[in-house]
PDB file of C-alpha atoms in Angstrom:
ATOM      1  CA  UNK G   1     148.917 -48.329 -23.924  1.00  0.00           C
ATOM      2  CA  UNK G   2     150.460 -51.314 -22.182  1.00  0.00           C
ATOM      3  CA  UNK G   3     150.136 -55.017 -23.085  1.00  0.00           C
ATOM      4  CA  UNK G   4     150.730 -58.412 -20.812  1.00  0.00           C
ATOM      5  CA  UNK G   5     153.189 -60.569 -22.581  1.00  0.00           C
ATOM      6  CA  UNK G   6     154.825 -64.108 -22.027  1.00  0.00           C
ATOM      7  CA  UNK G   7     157.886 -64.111 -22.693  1.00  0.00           C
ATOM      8  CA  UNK G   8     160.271 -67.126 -22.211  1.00  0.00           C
ATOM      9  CA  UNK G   9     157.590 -68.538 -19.752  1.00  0.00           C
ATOM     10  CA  UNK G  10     157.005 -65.564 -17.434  1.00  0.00           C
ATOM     11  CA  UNK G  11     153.965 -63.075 -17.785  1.00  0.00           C
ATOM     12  CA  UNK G  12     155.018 -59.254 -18.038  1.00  0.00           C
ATOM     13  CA  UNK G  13     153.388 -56.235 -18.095  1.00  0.00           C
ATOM     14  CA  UNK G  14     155.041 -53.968 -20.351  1.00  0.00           C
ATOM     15  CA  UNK G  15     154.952 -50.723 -22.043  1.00  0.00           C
ATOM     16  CA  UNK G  16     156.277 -48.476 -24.557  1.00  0.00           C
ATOM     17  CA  UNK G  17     160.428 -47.826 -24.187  1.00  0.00           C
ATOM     18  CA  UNK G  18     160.203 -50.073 -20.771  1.00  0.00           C
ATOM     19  CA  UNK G  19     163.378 -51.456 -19.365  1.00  0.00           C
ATOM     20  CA  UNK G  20     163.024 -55.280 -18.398  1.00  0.00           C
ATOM     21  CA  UNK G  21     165.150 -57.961 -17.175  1.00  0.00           C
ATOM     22  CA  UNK G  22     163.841 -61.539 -18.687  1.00  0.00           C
ATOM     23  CA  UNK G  23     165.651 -65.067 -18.835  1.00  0.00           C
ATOM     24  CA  UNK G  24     168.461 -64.787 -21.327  1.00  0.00           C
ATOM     25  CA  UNK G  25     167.432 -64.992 -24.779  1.00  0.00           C
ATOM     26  CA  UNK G  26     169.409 -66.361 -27.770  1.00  0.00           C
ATOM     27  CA  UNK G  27     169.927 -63.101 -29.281  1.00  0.00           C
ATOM     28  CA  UNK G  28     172.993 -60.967 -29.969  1.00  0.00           C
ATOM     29  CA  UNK G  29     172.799 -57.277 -28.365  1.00  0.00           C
ATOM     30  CA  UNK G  30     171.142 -54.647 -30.700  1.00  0.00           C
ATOM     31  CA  UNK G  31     169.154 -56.623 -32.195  1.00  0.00           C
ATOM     32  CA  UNK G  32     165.849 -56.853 -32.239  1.00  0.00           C
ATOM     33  CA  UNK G  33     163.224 -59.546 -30.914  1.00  0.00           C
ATOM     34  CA  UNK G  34     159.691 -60.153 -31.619  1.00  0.00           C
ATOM     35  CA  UNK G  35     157.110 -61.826 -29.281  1.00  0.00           C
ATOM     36  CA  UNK G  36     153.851 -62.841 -30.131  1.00  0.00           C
ATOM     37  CA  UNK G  37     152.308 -63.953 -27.548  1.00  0.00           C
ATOM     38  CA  UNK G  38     150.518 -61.384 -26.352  1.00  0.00           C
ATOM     39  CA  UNK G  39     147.378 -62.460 -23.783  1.00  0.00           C
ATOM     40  CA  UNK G  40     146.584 -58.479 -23.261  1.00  0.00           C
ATOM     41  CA  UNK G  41     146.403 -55.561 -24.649  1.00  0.00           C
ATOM     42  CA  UNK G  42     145.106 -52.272 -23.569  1.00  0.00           C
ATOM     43  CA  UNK G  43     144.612 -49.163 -25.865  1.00  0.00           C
ATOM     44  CA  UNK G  44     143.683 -46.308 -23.992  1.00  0.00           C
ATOM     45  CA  UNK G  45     140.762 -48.250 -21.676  1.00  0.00           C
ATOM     46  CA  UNK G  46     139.852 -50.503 -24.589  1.00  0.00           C
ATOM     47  CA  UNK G  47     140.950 -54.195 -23.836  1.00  0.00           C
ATOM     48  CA  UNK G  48     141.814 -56.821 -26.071  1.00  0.00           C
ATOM     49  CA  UNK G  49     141.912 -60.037 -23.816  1.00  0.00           C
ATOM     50  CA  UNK G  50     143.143 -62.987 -25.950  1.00  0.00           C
ATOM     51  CA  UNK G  51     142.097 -66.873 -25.938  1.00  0.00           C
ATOM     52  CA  UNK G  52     144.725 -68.048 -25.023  1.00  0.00           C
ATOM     53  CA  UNK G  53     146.328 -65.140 -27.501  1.00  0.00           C
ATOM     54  CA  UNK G  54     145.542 -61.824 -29.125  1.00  0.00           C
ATOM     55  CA  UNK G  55     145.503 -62.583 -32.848  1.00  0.00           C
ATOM     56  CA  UNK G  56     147.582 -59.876 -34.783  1.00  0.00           C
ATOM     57  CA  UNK G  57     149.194 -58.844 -31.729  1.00  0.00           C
ATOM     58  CA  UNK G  58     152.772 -58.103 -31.196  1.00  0.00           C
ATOM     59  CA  UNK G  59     155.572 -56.909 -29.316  1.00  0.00           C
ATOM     60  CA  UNK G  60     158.742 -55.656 -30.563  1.00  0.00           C
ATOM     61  CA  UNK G  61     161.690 -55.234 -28.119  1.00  0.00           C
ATOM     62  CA  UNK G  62     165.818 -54.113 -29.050  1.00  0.00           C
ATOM     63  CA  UNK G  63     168.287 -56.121 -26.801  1.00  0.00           C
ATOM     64  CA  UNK G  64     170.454 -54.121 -24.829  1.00  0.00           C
ATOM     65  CA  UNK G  65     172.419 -56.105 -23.209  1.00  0.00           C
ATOM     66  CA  UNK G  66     173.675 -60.010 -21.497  1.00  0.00           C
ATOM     67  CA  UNK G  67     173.674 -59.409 -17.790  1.00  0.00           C
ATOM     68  CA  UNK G  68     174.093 -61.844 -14.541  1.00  0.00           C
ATOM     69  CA  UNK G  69     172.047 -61.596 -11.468  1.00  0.00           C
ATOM     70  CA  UNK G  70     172.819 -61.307  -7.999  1.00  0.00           C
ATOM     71  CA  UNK G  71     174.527 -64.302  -6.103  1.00  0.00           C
ATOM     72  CA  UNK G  72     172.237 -66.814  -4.314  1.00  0.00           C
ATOM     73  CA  UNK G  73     173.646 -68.968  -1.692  1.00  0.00           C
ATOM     74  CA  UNK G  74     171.987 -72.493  -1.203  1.00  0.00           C
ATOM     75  CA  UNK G  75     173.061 -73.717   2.035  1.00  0.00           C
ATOM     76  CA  UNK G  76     171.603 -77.135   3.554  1.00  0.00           C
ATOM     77  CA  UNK G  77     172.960 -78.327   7.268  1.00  0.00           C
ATOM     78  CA  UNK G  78     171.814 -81.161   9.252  1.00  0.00           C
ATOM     79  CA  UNK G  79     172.333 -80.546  12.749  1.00  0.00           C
ATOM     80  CA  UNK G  80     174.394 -82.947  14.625  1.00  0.00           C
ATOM     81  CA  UNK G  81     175.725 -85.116  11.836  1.00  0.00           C
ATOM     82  CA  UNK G  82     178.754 -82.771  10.206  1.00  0.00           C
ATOM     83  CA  UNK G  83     176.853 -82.174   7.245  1.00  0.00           C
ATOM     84  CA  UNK G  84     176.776 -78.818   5.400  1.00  0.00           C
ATOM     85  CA  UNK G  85     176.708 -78.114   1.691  1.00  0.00           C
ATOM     86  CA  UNK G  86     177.213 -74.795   0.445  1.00  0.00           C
ATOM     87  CA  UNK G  87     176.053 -73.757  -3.665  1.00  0.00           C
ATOM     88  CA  UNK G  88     175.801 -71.133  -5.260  1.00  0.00           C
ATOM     89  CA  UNK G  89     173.990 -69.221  -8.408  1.00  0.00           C
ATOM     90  CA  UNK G  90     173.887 -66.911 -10.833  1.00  0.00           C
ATOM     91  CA  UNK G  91     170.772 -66.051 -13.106  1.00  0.00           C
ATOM     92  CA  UNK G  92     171.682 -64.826 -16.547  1.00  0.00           C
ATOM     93  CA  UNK G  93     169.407 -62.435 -17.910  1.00  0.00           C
ATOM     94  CA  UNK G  94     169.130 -60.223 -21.076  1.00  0.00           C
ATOM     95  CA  UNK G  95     168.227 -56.600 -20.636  1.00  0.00           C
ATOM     96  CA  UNK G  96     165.485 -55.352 -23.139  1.00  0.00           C
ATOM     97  CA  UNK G  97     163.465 -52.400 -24.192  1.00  0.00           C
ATOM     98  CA  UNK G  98     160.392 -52.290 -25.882  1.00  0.00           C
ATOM     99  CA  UNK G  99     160.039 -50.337 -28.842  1.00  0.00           C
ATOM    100  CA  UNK G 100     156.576 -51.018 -30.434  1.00  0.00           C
ATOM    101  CA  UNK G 101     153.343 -52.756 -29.562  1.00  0.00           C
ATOM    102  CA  UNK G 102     151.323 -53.297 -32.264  1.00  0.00           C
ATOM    103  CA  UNK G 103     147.403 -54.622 -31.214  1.00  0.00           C
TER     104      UNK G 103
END
């Protein structure tokens, strides 16, 4: 059984006692989240495919833990004018696993 989820704007596919890494979420670490908007949901070759939702359909996920990505340099140059500008970035993301999918 797997289900397609949105979850803080991004589409994942996700099944029972998966792993993820999504954009952080405003949620202390054990705790448990609920999404429900589910736009997919697959039980055993039977699909659900919502409009724009699946009604009744949710996903229930324990957070893990608060994590940063890797380091992303943004470097811009323009040639010939002594110009450079050097950023960087780090993504925070929060670490989940999904515990139930109910659809």
């Amino acid at each position: 059984m797997y289900a397609i989820v949105d979850i803080a704007g991004q589409q994942f596919k996700v099944e029972k006692d998966k792993k993820l890494f999504v954009h952080l979420l405003d949620a202390e670490e054990g705790a448990s989240v609920d999404f429900d908007k589910v736009l997919l949901v697959d039980n055993d070759g039977k699909v659900a495919v919502g409009t724009p939702t699946v009604k009744g359909a949710k996903i229930t996920a324990k957070v893990l833990e608060h994590v940063q990505g890797d380091k992303v340099i943004v470097f811009k140059k323009k040639r010939r004018k002594g110009y450079q500008k050097m950023n960087g970035h780090r993504q925070q993301f929060t670490q989940i696993q999904v515990e139930t999918i109910v659809g």
